Short mmCIF file of C-alpha atoms in Angstrom, two decimals:
data_model
loop_
_atom_site.label_atom_id
_atom_site.label_comp_id
_atom_site.label_asym_id
_atom_site.label_seq_id
_atom_site.Cartn_x
_atom_site.Cartn_y
_atom_site.Cartn_z
CA MET A 1 3.52 26.20 7.58
CA LEU A 2 4.18 25.40 3.93
CA GLU A 3 3.35 28.98 3.03
CA LYS A 4 6.71 29.87 4.62
CA LEU A 5 8.49 28.40 1.59
CA GLY A 6 10.03 31.21 -0.45
CA PRO A 7 11.06 31.30 -4.13
CA ALA A 8 14.47 29.76 -3.38
CA GLN A 9 12.95 26.76 -1.57
CA LEU A 10 10.32 26.29 -4.29
CA ASP A 11 13.07 26.38 -6.93
CA ALA A 12 14.91 23.71 -4.93
CA ILE A 13 11.74 21.59 -4.82
CA LYS A 14 11.35 22.08 -8.57
CA GLU A 15 14.92 20.91 -9.12
CA VAL A 16 14.19 17.85 -6.98
CA GLY A 17 11.17 17.25 -9.20
CA ASN A 18 13.28 17.51 -12.35
CA ILE A 19 15.77 14.97 -11.01
CA GLY A 20 13.00 12.61 -9.94
CA THR A 21 11.00 12.88 -13.14
CA GLY A 22 14.15 12.28 -15.19
CA ASN A 23 14.51 8.90 -13.51
CA ALA A 24 10.77 8.24 -13.89
CA ALA A 25 10.88 9.06 -17.62
CA THR A 26 13.56 6.42 -18.18
CA ALA A 27 11.52 3.78 -16.33
CA LEU A 28 8.28 4.74 -18.10
CA SER A 29 10.01 4.68 -21.46
CA THR A 30 11.00 1.07 -20.83
CA MET A 31 7.47 0.15 -19.70
CA LEU A 32 5.72 1.78 -22.67
CA ASP A 33 8.47 0.96 -25.19
CA LYS A 34 8.36 4.58 -26.37
CA LYS A 35 10.44 7.69 -25.77
CA VAL A 36 9.04 9.57 -22.74
CA ASP A 37 9.93 13.08 -21.56
CA ILE A 38 8.63 14.42 -18.24
CA SER A 39 9.15 18.04 -17.21
CA VAL A 40 8.22 20.04 -14.10
CA PRO A 41 6.81 23.41 -15.21
CA GLN A 42 5.39 24.47 -11.86
CA VAL A 43 5.78 23.96 -8.13
CA LYS A 44 3.38 25.79 -5.84
CA VAL A 45 2.03 25.79 -2.33
CA ILE A 46 -1.76 26.04 -2.41
CA PRO A 47 -4.70 25.17 -0.14
CA ILE A 48 -5.79 21.60 -0.81
CA SER A 49 -9.36 22.88 -1.18
CA LYS A 50 -8.30 24.52 -4.48
CA ILE A 51 -7.14 21.26 -6.09
CA PRO A 52 -10.55 20.42 -7.65
CA PHE A 53 -10.50 23.77 -9.47
CA LEU A 54 -7.36 22.77 -11.40
CA PHE A 55 -9.72 20.58 -13.43
CA ASP A 56 -12.37 21.68 -15.91
CA ASN A 57 -15.00 19.95 -13.80
CA PRO A 58 -14.48 19.63 -10.01
CA GLU A 59 -16.67 16.51 -10.13
CA GLU A 60 -14.48 14.90 -12.80
CA ILE A 61 -13.53 11.26 -12.28
CA ILE A 62 -9.74 11.01 -11.97
CA CYS A 63 -7.10 8.38 -11.27
CA ALA A 64 -5.10 8.85 -8.06
CA VAL A 65 -2.17 6.78 -6.84
CA LYS A 66 -1.49 7.31 -3.14
CA MET A 67 1.62 6.22 -1.26
CA PRO A 68 1.90 6.67 2.53
CA LEU A 69 5.35 7.83 3.70
CA LYS A 70 7.22 6.60 6.77
CA GLU A 71 10.56 6.95 8.60
CA ASP A 72 11.98 10.53 8.68
CA LEU A 73 9.14 11.95 6.59
CA THR A 74 5.59 10.80 7.27
CA GLY A 75 2.44 11.79 5.44
CA GLU A 76 1.43 10.97 1.88
CA ILE A 77 2.44 11.53 -1.70
CA VAL A 78 -0.36 11.39 -4.27
CA LEU A 79 -0.18 11.37 -8.07
CA ILE A 80 -3.32 12.46 -9.93
CA PHE A 81 -4.00 11.84 -13.62
CA GLU A 82 -6.83 13.31 -15.65
CA PRO A 83 -9.00 10.83 -17.62
CA ASN A 84 -7.32 11.59 -20.96
CA VAL A 85 -3.94 10.53 -19.53
CA VAL A 86 -5.35 7.22 -18.29
CA LYS A 87 -7.06 6.57 -21.64
CA THR A 88 -3.90 7.38 -23.61
CA ILE A 89 -1.69 5.13 -21.48
CA SER A 90 -4.30 2.37 -21.67
CA ARG A 91 -4.34 2.65 -25.49
CA ILE A 92 -0.54 2.37 -25.64
CA LEU A 93 -0.44 -0.60 -23.27
CA THR A 94 -3.41 -2.60 -24.54
CA GLY A 95 -4.33 -1.13 -27.94
CA MET A 96 -7.78 -0.27 -26.55
CA GLU A 97 -9.02 3.01 -25.06
CA PRO A 98 -11.69 2.68 -22.35
CA ALA A 99 -14.74 4.90 -22.74
CA ASP A 100 -14.95 5.22 -18.96
CA ILE A 101 -11.93 5.01 -16.64
CA THR A 102 -14.14 3.51 -13.91
CA GLU A 103 -14.16 0.36 -16.05
CA LEU A 104 -10.41 -0.27 -16.32
CA ASP A 105 -9.40 -3.91 -16.65
CA GLU A 106 -7.13 -5.51 -14.08
CA PHE A 107 -4.01 -5.22 -16.27
CA THR A 108 -4.45 -1.49 -16.92
CA SER A 109 -5.27 -0.81 -13.25
CA SER A 110 -2.09 -2.65 -12.27
CA MET A 111 -0.06 -0.68 -14.81
CA MET A 112 -1.46 2.68 -13.60
CA LYS A 113 -0.53 1.69 -10.06
CA GLU A 114 2.98 0.81 -11.24
CA ILE A 115 3.32 4.12 -13.12
CA GLY A 116 2.31 5.93 -9.91
CA ASN A 117 4.81 3.83 -8.02
CA ILE A 118 7.57 4.80 -10.46
CA MET A 119 6.78 8.54 -10.52
CA CYS A 120 6.14 8.95 -6.78
CA GLY A 121 9.07 6.70 -5.90
CA SER A 122 11.44 8.61 -8.19
CA TYR A 123 10.36 11.90 -6.65
CA ILE A 124 10.76 10.61 -3.10
CA THR A 125 14.21 9.18 -3.88
CA ALA A 126 15.30 12.54 -5.28
CA LEU A 127 13.80 14.42 -2.32
CA ALA A 128 15.53 12.12 0.17
CA GLY A 129 18.84 12.54 -1.62
CA PHE A 130 18.46 16.32 -1.67
CA THR A 131 17.46 16.73 1.99
CA GLY A 132 19.37 13.85 3.57
CA LEU A 133 16.12 12.56 5.08
CA PHE A 134 15.36 8.83 5.06
CA VAL A 135 11.96 8.28 3.45
CA ASN A 136 10.44 4.86 2.88
CA PRO A 137 7.09 4.82 1.00
CA ASP A 138 4.50 2.07 1.45
CA PRO A 139 3.14 0.21 -1.61
CA PRO A 140 0.84 2.33 -3.82
CA GLU A 141 -2.95 2.36 -3.60
CA LEU A 142 -5.07 3.14 -6.69
CA THR A 143 -8.27 5.16 -6.46
CA ILE A 144 -10.65 6.01 -9.32
CA ASP A 145 -13.12 8.58 -8.02
CA MET A 146 -14.32 12.16 -8.29
CA ILE A 147 -11.51 14.65 -7.63
CA SER A 148 -13.68 16.29 -4.95
CA ALA A 149 -14.01 12.95 -3.13
CA VAL A 150 -10.25 12.28 -3.30
CA VAL A 151 -9.49 15.76 -1.95
CA SER A 152 -12.09 15.38 0.80
CA GLU A 153 -10.41 12.18 2.04
CA LEU A 154 -6.95 13.78 1.97
CA SER A 155 -8.19 16.93 3.72
CA LEU A 156 -9.50 15.21 6.84
CA PRO A 157 -6.16 14.43 8.59
CA MET A 158 -4.83 17.82 7.48
CA ALA A 159 -7.76 19.60 9.08
CA ILE A 160 -7.18 17.71 12.32
CA ALA A 161 -3.50 18.77 12.23
CA GLY A 162 -4.46 22.40 11.49
CA GLU A 163 -2.70 22.50 8.09
CA GLU A 164 -4.49 23.47 4.89
CA ASN A 165 -1.70 23.81 2.34
CA ILE A 166 -0.04 21.17 0.19
CA MET A 167 2.93 21.21 -2.14
CA LEU A 168 1.82 20.78 -5.76
CA VAL A 169 4.25 19.62 -8.45
CA GLU A 170 2.75 19.87 -11.93
CA THR A 171 4.31 17.55 -14.49
CA LYS A 172 4.02 17.56 -18.27
CA ILE A 173 4.45 14.19 -19.95
CA GLU A 174 5.34 13.80 -23.62
CA ILE A 175 5.11 10.30 -25.09
CA GLU A 176 6.53 9.47 -28.51
CA GLY A 177 3.73 9.25 -31.08
CA VAL A 178 1.17 11.04 -28.84
CA GLU A 179 0.44 14.57 -30.06
CA GLN A 180 -1.35 15.71 -26.93
CA GLU A 181 0.77 16.85 -23.98
CA LEU A 182 -0.35 14.99 -20.84
CA THR A 183 -0.54 16.49 -17.35
CA GLY A 184 -0.02 14.88 -13.97
CA TYR A 185 -0.31 16.45 -10.53
CA LEU A 186 1.91 15.26 -7.72
CA LEU A 187 0.78 16.31 -4.23
CA LEU A 188 3.20 16.14 -1.30
CA ILE A 189 1.31 16.14 1.99
CA PRO A 190 3.76 15.83 4.91
CA SER A 191 2.56 15.48 8.49
CA VAL A 192 3.08 18.53 10.73
CA GLU A 193 6.09 16.92 12.43
CA SER A 194 7.61 15.99 9.08
CA LEU A 195 6.95 19.43 7.69
CA GLU A 196 9.20 20.93 10.35
CA LYS A 197 11.97 18.49 9.37
CA LEU A 198 11.45 19.24 5.68
CA LEU A 199 11.58 23.02 6.17
CA LYS A 200 14.75 22.66 8.25
CA ALA A 201 16.34 20.44 5.60
CA LEU A 202 15.49 23.10 3.01
CA GLY A 203 17.25 25.74 5.08
CA MET A 204 14.22 27.43 6.64
#
């Protein structure tokens, strides 16, 4: 059903993303004690099976923060960071850069979960304000695994519901003093029932 979204609806979703990431940037700036800018260059509807191919290596180990949604909109919102993002944030927070993100210490894992909480929560707050829907996310869950494994887990309930597309919000993160532009991928995966409400709220 998500493929029904036209350019106007995708622009609206992008604007929601810009509002949400603006709030997230302020919160992240406080956490990292550095100026942070987050932009939303792209919003697309794509089959979830194509997510692994956004990465150089579909078997790459990534960091995913997942938050189940409840109330008017059920489903999940998932934030995915590539390894370089996790390493950069870890270096800023602790002064040390892990060689392998599967070996994050408890503090860095907790901080990554909190960053996911801030970014997903800001997006959901903006989306709820834009659509008038009441959305209440559950606490975030952190997963460090191969992108193909993360996608496989997310795909199962979608396959049962007969839906294959997700809404992808690509974010670019600029942190003061970090030359490299960092990328995050926010996946919105509403349930079939919630998708109907979302499309209606977007004027479909």
